[in-house]
Coordinates of C-alpha atoms and ligand atoms in Angstrom, one line a residue:
X1 CA -28.2 16.8 -10.5
X2 CA -24.4 17.7 -8.9
X3 CA -23.4 14.0 -8.7
X4 CA -23.8 11.6 -5.5
X5 CA -21.4 8.7 -5.3
X6 CA -21.0 6.4 -2.4
X7 CA -18.2 4.5 -0.5
X8 CA -19.7 1.2 0.1
X9 CA -17.0 -1.5 2.1
X10 CA -18.0 -4.3 3.7
X11 CA -16.3 -4.3 7.1
X12 CA -15.0 -7.7 6.9
X13 CA -11.6 -7.1 7.3
X14 CA -9.0 -4.1 8.1
X15 CA -9.1 -0.9 6.1
X16 CA -7.1 -2.1 3.1
X17 CA -5.1 -0.6 0.0
X18 CA -7.9 -1.5 -2.2
X19 CA -10.6 -0.2 -0.4
X20 CA -8.7 3.3 -0.2
X21 CA -7.9 3.6 -3.7
X22 CA -11.5 3.0 -4.3
X23 CA -12.8 5.6 -1.7
X24 CA -9.7 8.1 -3.0
X25 CA -11.4 7.7 -6.6
X26 CA -14.8 8.2 -5.6
X27 CA -13.9 11.4 -2.9
X28 CA -11.9 12.9 -5.7
X29 CA -14.8 12.6 -8.3
X30 CA -17.2 14.0 -5.8
X31 CA -14.8 16.9 -5.4
X32 CA -14.1 17.6 -8.8
X33 CA -17.9 17.8 -9.7
X34 CA -19.4 19.7 -6.5
X35 CA -20.9 16.8 -5.6
X36 CA -21.2 14.3 -2.2
X37 CA -19.5 11.4 -1.0
X38 CA -21.0 9.1 0.8
X39 CA -20.4 6.4 3.0
X40 CA -22.5 3.0 3.6
X41 CA -21.1 0.1 5.4
X42 CA -22.0 -2.9 4.0
X43 CA -22.8 -5.0 6.7
X44 CA -25.1 -7.6 5.6
X45 CA -23.0 -10.6 6.3
X46 CA -23.5 -11.3 10.0
X47 CA -20.6 -13.3 10.4
X48 CA -17.6 -12.1 8.9
X49 CA -18.7 -8.5 9.5
X50 CA -16.7 -7.2 12.8
X51 CA -17.0 -3.3 14.4
X52 CA -13.6 -3.1 15.1
X53 CA -13.1 -3.6 11.1
X54 CA -15.9 -0.5 10.5
X55 CA -13.7 1.0 12.8
X56 CA -10.4 0.7 11.0
X57 CA -12.4 2.0 7.7
X58 CA -13.5 5.2 9.7
X59 CA -10.2 5.5 11.3
X60 CA -8.2 5.1 8.0
X61 CA -10.4 7.5 5.8
X62 CA -9.8 10.1 8.4
X63 CA -6.1 9.7 8.3
X64 CA -6.4 10.3 4.6
X65 CA -8.4 12.8 4.8
X66 CA -11.7 11.6 3.2
X67 CA -14.3 13.4 4.9
X68 CA -17.9 12.0 4.0
X69 CA -20.8 14.1 3.3
X70 CA -24.3 13.0 5.4
X71 CA -24.8 10.5 7.7
X72 CA -22.8 7.1 7.6
X73 CA -25.5 4.4 6.5
X74 CA -25.2 0.8 7.3
X75 CA -27.1 -1.8 5.7
X76 CA -27.7 -3.7 9.2
X77 CA -30.2 -0.8 10.0
X78 CA -31.8 -0.9 6.8
X79 CA -33.4 -4.0 6.7
X80 CA -37.0 -3.1 6.7
X81 CA -36.3 -0.9 3.5
X82 CA -35.0 -4.4 2.1
X83 CA -37.9 -6.2 3.1
X84 CA -40.3 -4.0 0.9
X85 CA -38.6 -4.2 -2.0
X86 CA -38.4 -8.3 -1.3
X87 CA -41.7 -8.5 -0.7
X88 CA -42.4 -6.5 -4.0
X89 CA -40.1 -8.6 -6.2
X90 CA -42.1 -11.8 -4.5
X91 CA -45.4 -10.1 -5.1
X92 CA -45.3 -9.6 -9.1
X93 CA -43.8 -12.6 -9.9
X94 CA -40.4 -12.1 -10.2
X95 CA -38.6 -13.7 -7.4
X96 CA -39.7 -16.8 -5.5
X97 CA -38.8 -19.2 -2.6
X98 CA -36.0 -21.5 -3.5
X99 CA -35.7 -24.7 -1.4
X100 CA -33.2 -26.6 -3.2
X101 CA -30.7 -28.2 -0.7
X102 CA -26.7 -27.3 -0.9
X103 CA -26.1 -31.2 -2.2
X104 CA -29.1 -30.8 -4.8
X105 CA -27.4 -27.5 -6.0
X106 CA -23.7 -29.0 -6.2
X107 CA -24.9 -32.0 -8.0
X108 CA -26.7 -30.1 -10.6
X109 CA -23.7 -27.7 -11.1
X110 CA -21.2 -31.0 -11.6
X111 CA -23.4 -32.1 -13.9
X112 CA -23.5 -28.8 -15.8
X113 CA -19.5 -29.2 -15.8
X114 CA -19.1 -32.7 -16.9
X115 CA -20.9 -31.2 -19.9
X116 CA -18.8 -28.4 -20.4
X117 CA -21.9 -26.3 -19.4
X118 CA -21.2 -22.8 -17.2
X119 CA -23.0 -23.9 -14.0
X120 CA -26.2 -21.9 -13.2
X121 CA -29.2 -22.8 -11.1
X122 CA -31.2 -24.9 -13.1
X123 CA -34.7 -23.3 -11.7
X124 CA -35.9 -26.2 -10.2
X125 CA -38.4 -24.0 -7.5
X126 CA -39.1 -21.1 -10.3
X127 CA -42.5 -22.9 -10.8
X128 CA -43.8 -24.0 -7.4
X129 CA -47.2 -21.9 -6.9
X130 CA -47.1 -19.2 -4.4
X131 CA -49.0 -20.7 -2.5
X132 CA -47.4 -23.6 -1.7
X133 CA -44.3 -22.4 -1.4
X134 CA -45.3 -19.7 1.3
X135 CA -46.7 -22.7 2.8
X136 CA -43.3 -24.7 2.7
X137 CA -41.7 -21.7 3.9
X138 CA -43.0 -21.8 7.1
X139 CA -41.1 -25.2 7.9
X140 CA -38.3 -25.4 5.5
X141 CA -35.3 -23.7 4.3
X142 CA -35.2 -21.5 1.7
X143 CA -33.9 -18.6 0.1
X144 CA -35.4 -15.9 -2.0
X145 CA -34.0 -16.4 -5.6
X146 CA -34.3 -13.5 -8.6
X147 CA -35.7 -14.9 -11.6
X148 CA -33.6 -13.7 -14.0
X149 CA -34.7 -12.5 -17.4
X150 CA -32.5 -13.7 -20.1
X151 CA -31.9 -10.4 -22.5
X152 CA -28.7 -8.5 -23.0
X153 CA -28.1 -5.9 -20.7
X154 CA -25.3 -3.4 -21.5
X155 CA -24.0 -0.4 -19.6
X156 CA -21.4 2.5 -20.7
X157 CA -18.5 2.0 -18.1
X158 CA -16.5 5.6 -17.6
X159 CA -13.0 4.2 -18.1
X160 CA -14.1 0.6 -20.3
X161 CA -16.3 2.2 -22.6
X162 CA -19.2 -0.2 -23.6
X163 CA -19.6 -3.2 -22.1
X164 CA -22.4 -6.2 -22.5
X165 CA -23.7 -9.3 -20.9
X166 CA -25.5 -11.9 -21.5
X167 CA -28.0 -12.3 -18.6
X168 CA -29.0 -15.9 -19.8
X169 CA -25.7 -17.4 -18.8
X170 CA -26.2 -16.2 -15.5
X171 CA -29.3 -17.5 -14.1
X172 CA -31.6 -17.0 -11.1
X173 CA -29.1 -15.4 -8.1
X174 CA -30.1 -15.6 -4.8
X175 CA -30.8 -12.8 -3.4
X176 CA -31.8 -12.7 0.2
X177 CA -31.9 -15.7 2.5
X178 CA -34.8 -14.7 4.2
X179 CA -37.2 -11.2 4.2
X180 CA -34.7 -9.9 6.9
X181 CA -31.3 -11.0 5.0
X182 CA -30.9 -9.6 1.9
X183 CA -27.7 -10.3 -0.1
X184 CA -25.2 -7.8 -1.6
X185 CA -26.5 -7.8 -4.9
X186 CA -29.8 -6.9 -4.0
X187 CA -29.2 -4.5 -1.1
X188 CA -26.7 -2.8 -3.1
X189 CA -29.6 -1.7 -5.9
X190 CA -32.0 -0.9 -3.5
X191 CA -29.7 1.6 -1.6
X192 CA -28.2 3.1 -4.7
X193 CA -31.8 4.1 -5.8
X194 CA -32.6 5.3 -2.2
X195 CA -29.5 7.2 -1.6
X196 CA -30.1 8.6 -5.4
X197 CA -26.5 7.8 -6.3
X198 CA -25.4 8.9 -9.7
X199 CA -22.1 7.2 -10.1
X200 CA -21.1 3.8 -9.0
X201 CA -17.3 3.7 -9.0
X202 CA -15.7 0.8 -7.9
X203 CA -13.1 -1.9 -8.0
X204 CA -12.7 -4.2 -11.7
X205 CA -13.5 -7.2 -9.5
X206 CA -17.4 -6.1 -9.5
X207 CA -17.8 -5.8 -12.9
X208 CA -19.3 -9.2 -13.1
X209 CA -22.0 -8.2 -10.6
X210 CA -22.7 -5.2 -12.5
X211 CA -25.3 -7.2 -15.1
X212 CA -27.2 -8.6 -12.1
X213 CA -27.6 -5.5 -10.6
X214 CA -29.0 -4.0 -13.5
X215 CA -31.2 -6.9 -14.1
X216 CA -32.7 -6.2 -10.4
X217 CA -32.9 -2.5 -11.0
X218 CA -34.7 -3.3 -14.4
X219 CA -37.0 -5.4 -12.1
X220 CA -37.5 -2.7 -9.8
X221 CA -38.5 -0.1 -12.3
X222 CA -34.9 1.9 -11.0
X223 CA -32.7 4.1 -13.2
X224 CA -29.3 3.0 -13.7
X225 CA -26.2 5.2 -12.5
X226 CA -23.5 5.5 -14.1
X227 CA -20.7 2.8 -13.8
X228 CA -16.7 3.2 -13.3
X229 CA -14.9 0.3 -12.6
X230 CA -11.3 0.7 -11.5
X231 CA -8.1 -1.3 -12.8
X232 CA -7.1 -3.9 -10.4
X233 CA -3.6 -3.2 -8.4
X234 CA -1.3 -5.4 -10.0
X235 CA 1.9 -6.4 -8.0
X236 CA 5.4 -5.4 -9.8
X237 CA 5.4 -9.1 -11.3
X238 CA 2.4 -7.4 -12.8
X239 CA 0.4 -10.2 -11.6
X240 CA -2.7 -9.6 -9.3
X241 CA -1.3 -7.7 -6.6
X242 CA -0.3 -10.0 -2.9
X243 CA -2.6 -10.6 -0.5
X244 CA 0.3 -9.2 1.8
X245 CA -0.4 -5.9 0.0
X246 CA -3.7 -6.1 -0.9
X247 CA -5.2 -6.6 2.4
X248 CA -2.8 -4.8 4.3
X249 CA -4.4 -2.7 6.9
X250 CA -3.9 1.3 6.1
X251 CA -2.8 1.4 9.7
X252 CA 0.2 -0.8 8.9
X253 CA 1.4 1.6 6.6
X254 CA 0.9 4.1 9.2
X255 CA 2.2 2.6 11.7
X256 CA 5.4 2.2 9.6
X257 CA 5.4 5.6 9.6
X258 CA 4.4 6.8 5.9
X259 CA 2.8 10.3 6.1
X260 CA -1.2 10.3 5.0
X261 CA 0.3 12.9 2.4
X262 CA 2.3 10.5 0.9
X263 CA 0.2 7.6 1.0
X264 CA -2.6 10.1 -0.7
X265 CA -0.3 11.2 -3.5
X266 CA 0.8 7.6 -4.1
X267 CA -2.8 5.8 -4.5
X268 CA -3.4 8.5 -7.0
X269 CA -1.1 7.3 -9.4
X270 CA -2.8 3.7 -8.9
X271 CA -4.8 3.9 -12.3
X272 CA -4.8 7.7 -12.4
X273 CA -2.5 9.9 -14.4
X274 CA -2.5 14.0 -14.0
X275 CA -2.8 16.1 -17.0
X276 CA 0.9 17.2 -16.2
X277 CA 2.9 14.8 -16.4
X278 CA 4.5 14.1 -13.0
X279 CA 4.3 12.3 -9.6
X280 CA 4.2 14.7 -6.8
X281 CA 0.8 15.8 -6.8
X282 CA -1.4 17.8 -4.0
X283 CA -4.9 17.0 -3.1
X284 CA -6.4 19.9 -4.4
X285 CA -4.2 19.9 -7.9
X286 CA -5.6 16.4 -8.3
X287 CA -9.7 17.7 -7.5
X288 CA -8.7 20.5 -10.1
X289 CA -7.5 17.7 -12.5
X290 CA -9.2 14.8 -11.9
X291 CA -11.3 13.2 -14.6
X292 CA -11.9 9.6 -15.6
X293 CA -10.2 9.9 -19.0
X294 CA -6.8 9.8 -17.0
X295 CA -7.9 6.4 -15.6
X296 CA -6.3 3.7 -17.3
X297 CA -8.3 0.2 -18.2
X298 CA -5.3 -1.6 -17.6
X299 CA -3.9 -2.9 -14.2
X300 CA -2.2 -0.4 -11.9
X301 CA 1.2 -1.6 -11.0
X302 CA 2.1 -1.2 -6.9
X303 CA 5.4 0.3 -7.2
X304 CA 7.0 -0.1 -3.8
X305 CA 9.8 2.6 -4.4
X306 CA 7.8 5.1 -5.9
X307 CA 5.8 5.3 -2.8
X308 CA 9.2 5.5 -0.7
X309 CA 10.1 8.0 -2.5
X310 CA 7.0 9.8 -2.3
X311 CA 7.6 9.6 1.4
X312 CA 10.8 10.9 1.8
X313 CA 9.7 13.7 -0.6
X314 CA 7.0 14.5 1.8
X315 CA 9.0 14.3 4.8
X316 CA 11.5 17.1 3.2
X317 CA 8.8 19.6 2.0
X318 CA 5.9 19.1 4.3
X319 CA 5.6 22.5 6.4
X320 CA 7.4 21.9 9.7
X321 CA 4.1 22.3 12.3
X322 CA 2.4 19.6 9.7
X323 CA 5.6 17.3 10.3
X324 CA 5.6 17.8 13.7
X325 CA 2.6 17.3 14.2
X326 CA 2.6 13.6 12.4
X327 CA 6.0 12.7 13.8
X328 CA 4.4 13.9 17.7
X329 CA 2.6 10.3 17.6
X330 CA 6.0 8.2 17.6
X331 CA 7.9 9.9 19.9
X332 CA 7.9 9.6 23.8
X333 CA 6.2 12.3 25.5
X334 CA 8.7 14.3 27.1
X335 CA 10.1 14.9 23.9
X336 CA 7.1 17.5 23.3
X337 CA 7.4 19.1 26.2
X338 CA 9.3 22.1 24.5
X339 CA 7.3 22.5 21.1
X340 CA 9.7 25.1 20.1
X341 CA 13.1 22.9 20.5
X342 CA 10.8 19.8 19.2
X343 CA 10.0 22.0 16.0
X344 CA 13.9 22.8 15.5
X345 CA 14.3 19.0 15.4
X346 CA 12.3 18.4 13.1
X347 CA 13.9 21.1 10.7
X348 CA 17.2 19.6 11.5
X349 CA 16.5 16.0 10.9
X350 CA 13.6 16.1 8.3
X351 CA 16.2 15.7 5.5
X352 CA 17.5 12.7 6.6
X353 CA 14.3 10.3 7.5
X354 CA 12.9 8.1 5.2
X355 CA 10.0 7.0 7.5
X356 CA 8.0 8.7 10.9
X357 CA 9.2 5.9 12.7
X358 CA 13.0 6.7 12.0
X359 CA 12.7 9.7 13.5
X360 CA 13.2 8.1 17.3
X361 CA 16.6 6.9 17.1
X362 CA 17.9 9.5 14.7
X363 CA 16.5 12.1 17.1
X364 CA 16.9 10.5 20.9
X365 CA 20.5 12.1 21.5
X366 CA 19.0 15.7 21.5
X367 CA 17.1 14.4 24.8
X368 CA 19.4 11.6 26.3
X369 CA 23.5 11.8 25.1
X370 CA 23.7 7.8 25.2
X371 CA 27.1 5.8 25.8
X372 CA 29.9 6.1 23.2
X373 CA 33.1 4.7 22.8
X374 CA 36.0 7.2 23.1
X375 CA 37.7 6.0 20.3
X376 CA 34.9 7.8 18.3
X377 CA 35.7 10.9 18.7
X378 CA 39.0 10.5 16.9
X379 CA 38.6 11.3 13.3
X380 CA 40.3 8.9 11.1
X381 CA 43.9 9.2 10.7
X382 CA 44.7 11.9 13.3
X383 CA 45.2 11.1 16.9
X384 CA 44.1 11.2 20.3
X385 CA 45.9 14.5 21.6
X386 CA 44.8 16.7 18.8
X387 CA 41.1 15.8 19.1
X388 CA 41.8 16.8 22.9
X389 CA 43.7 19.8 21.5
X390 CA 40.3 20.5 19.3
X391 CA 37.9 20.2 21.7
X392 CA 39.1 22.3 24.6
X393 CA 39.9 25.3 21.9
X394 CA 36.2 24.4 20.8
X395 CA 35.1 24.6 24.2
X396 CA 36.3 28.3 24.8
X397 CA 35.1 29.3 21.3
X398 CA 32.0 27.8 22.3
X399 CA 31.9 29.7 25.6
X400 CA 32.5 32.9 23.7
X401 CA 29.3 32.8 21.0
X402 CA 26.9 35.4 22.0
X403 CA 23.8 33.7 23.7
X404 CA 20.5 34.5 23.4
X405 CA 19.4 36.4 19.8
X406 CA 22.5 35.9 18.4
X407 CA 22.4 31.9 19.1
X408 CA 21.3 31.4 15.9
X409 CA 22.1 28.8 13.5
X410 CA 24.1 31.0 11.4
X411 CA 26.3 32.9 14.2
X412 CA 26.9 29.7 15.3
X413 CA 28.4 28.3 12.2
X414 CA 30.5 31.3 11.1
X415 CA 32.3 30.7 15.2
X416 CA 32.6 27.0 14.3
X417 CA 33.8 27.4 10.5
X418 CA 36.4 29.7 11.0
X419 CA 37.9 27.2 13.8
X420 CA 37.5 24.1 11.4
X421 CA 39.1 26.5 8.4
X422 CA 42.0 27.1 10.8
X423 CA 42.4 23.3 12.3
X424 CA 41.0 21.4 9.3
X425 CA 37.4 20.4 8.6
X426 CA 37.6 16.6 9.5
X427 CA 40.0 17.3 13.1
X428 CA 37.3 19.7 14.4
X429 CA 33.8 18.8 12.6
X430 CA 33.7 15.3 14.0
X431 CA 34.9 15.6 17.4
X432 CA 32.6 17.8 18.1
X433 CA 29.7 16.3 16.2
X434 CA 30.5 12.9 18.2
X435 CA 31.0 14.6 21.4
X436 CA 27.3 16.1 20.7
X437 CA 25.5 13.5 19.7
X438 CA 27.4 10.5 20.5
X439 CA 26.9 8.6 17.4
X440 CA 28.7 8.2 14.1
X441 CA 26.2 10.0 11.6
X442 CA 24.3 12.8 13.0
X443 CA 23.4 16.5 11.4
X444 CA 26.3 18.7 11.4
X445 CA 27.7 20.0 15.0
X446 CA 26.1 23.7 14.1
X447 CA 22.7 22.8 14.1
X448 CA 23.0 20.6 16.9
X449 CA 24.6 23.3 19.2
X450 CA 22.0 25.4 18.1
X451 CA 19.3 23.3 19.1
X452 CA 21.0 21.8 22.3
X453 CA 21.8 25.7 23.6
X454 CA 25.1 27.0 25.1
X455 CA 25.2 25.2 28.5
X456 CA 24.1 21.8 27.3
X457 CA 26.8 22.1 24.0
X458 CA 29.3 22.3 26.8
X459 CA 28.8 19.5 29.1
X460 CA 28.6 17.3 26.2
X461 CA 32.2 18.5 25.2
X462 CA 33.4 18.3 28.6
X463 CA 32.1 15.1 29.1
X464 CA 33.8 14.2 26.0
X465 CA 37.0 15.5 27.1
X466 CA 37.2 13.1 30.3
X467 CA 36.2 10.4 28.4
X468 CA 39.4 10.9 26.4
X469 CA 41.1 11.1 29.1
X470 CA 40.3 8.5 30.8
X471 CA 41.2 6.0 28.1
X472 CA 44.4 4.8 28.0
Ligands
LIG1 N1 -19.3 -3.9 -0.3 C1 -18.5 -4.1 -1.8 C2 -17.4 -4.5 -1.0 O1 -16.5 -4.0 -0.4 C3 -18.7 -3.2 -2.4 C4 -19.7 -3.1 -3.1 C5 -19.8 -1.8 -4.2 O2 -19.4 -0.9 -4.7 O3 -20.6 -1.9 -5.2 O4 -16.5 -5.4 -2.4

């Protein structure tokens, strides 16, 4: 049977890095195996689950291109299914109502701790007769507990190898607050079975839940999925990654100007290594190459510099149409009116970008030339009169460059460089570049001329000359 995996986030916070990495590894495995990647929203915690968090999860998955199969399942819409299995466990005496109060449980816990014991529920309500329990449940607050067996369970984790747990240490866990409100460990088991999940791929923080889930599977006669627990994501200090990053919403990374391709690549390397030693890995390569054999057991270190490097790499190397599409979300609407011009600017500016957010500030002069000090036009060590001469000369040269099809980047450059070779590079290229951009740093003048066109470029050179003339 081809694998069926699921990404099962709880919508109790914005879509985070930790979640996204889990989703990615599930997706890669499914794609590699030709299986299905399912999405299940685990919204049984009514107080903490919010629709806006669910939306942020869906939006983040779409941003990363992690498309899911079949319909989105929501636990809140599956209550009758859980109820059926809860009743079955109750009927079979494998679960029971517990009436212990919070205070009673706490004092039991303290007593165990003071004796140096690992706290677990002592089983006070385990032996109340079914009849009495149902009667009391009509009036008294209660939860449903699972009768935890006392044997050892083992599973073979695809990343960590054989893992065993002694169930006796766990005690009877609460699996529901009532028939209509199941809790995580129970709902997961039911859903994984009903959704025919073959592989459970999730963060290592869930490993202590696995024996509980296996015990419930055994009680219900379900089959055990194959497990793979992904390594924790660590900070640069090799301690657990700070909440600032771990819980940072993917939207924050997007808003800070990271490309989805770069972020995807970055997350791939959070625990997985391609079989050929390299850092830049496309989605397609990762799908072909993915294997749990190459997932490390030890923590995966979050390396901000690598993210920066990858982002700059993808900014330089993505097809220009694709980059223009991403940049379009970061610029004023007017910039997009002339698509051809916009793409030319993207092509010219991409080398200098580190984040998509840089573009708005670096490329603004293509649309509006801001005021700049006349002094800025003067090449260091040179003089105003030389600048005036050179700009006047350039103005004539520019006027003489053939227009239309011959207004090409290469042709323009030939004209400008021949002037620069005669009169000195700094003395020519600097004032021209400042006249065209109004900035201390910008792409080279031929690139700017090419995008602005002859008429606008000449206007800007005239403006520079006026500025120099009025400056005494
Ligand atoms: N809902 C759980 C979480 O968001 C994940 C459950 C699982 O993968 O088994 O952490």
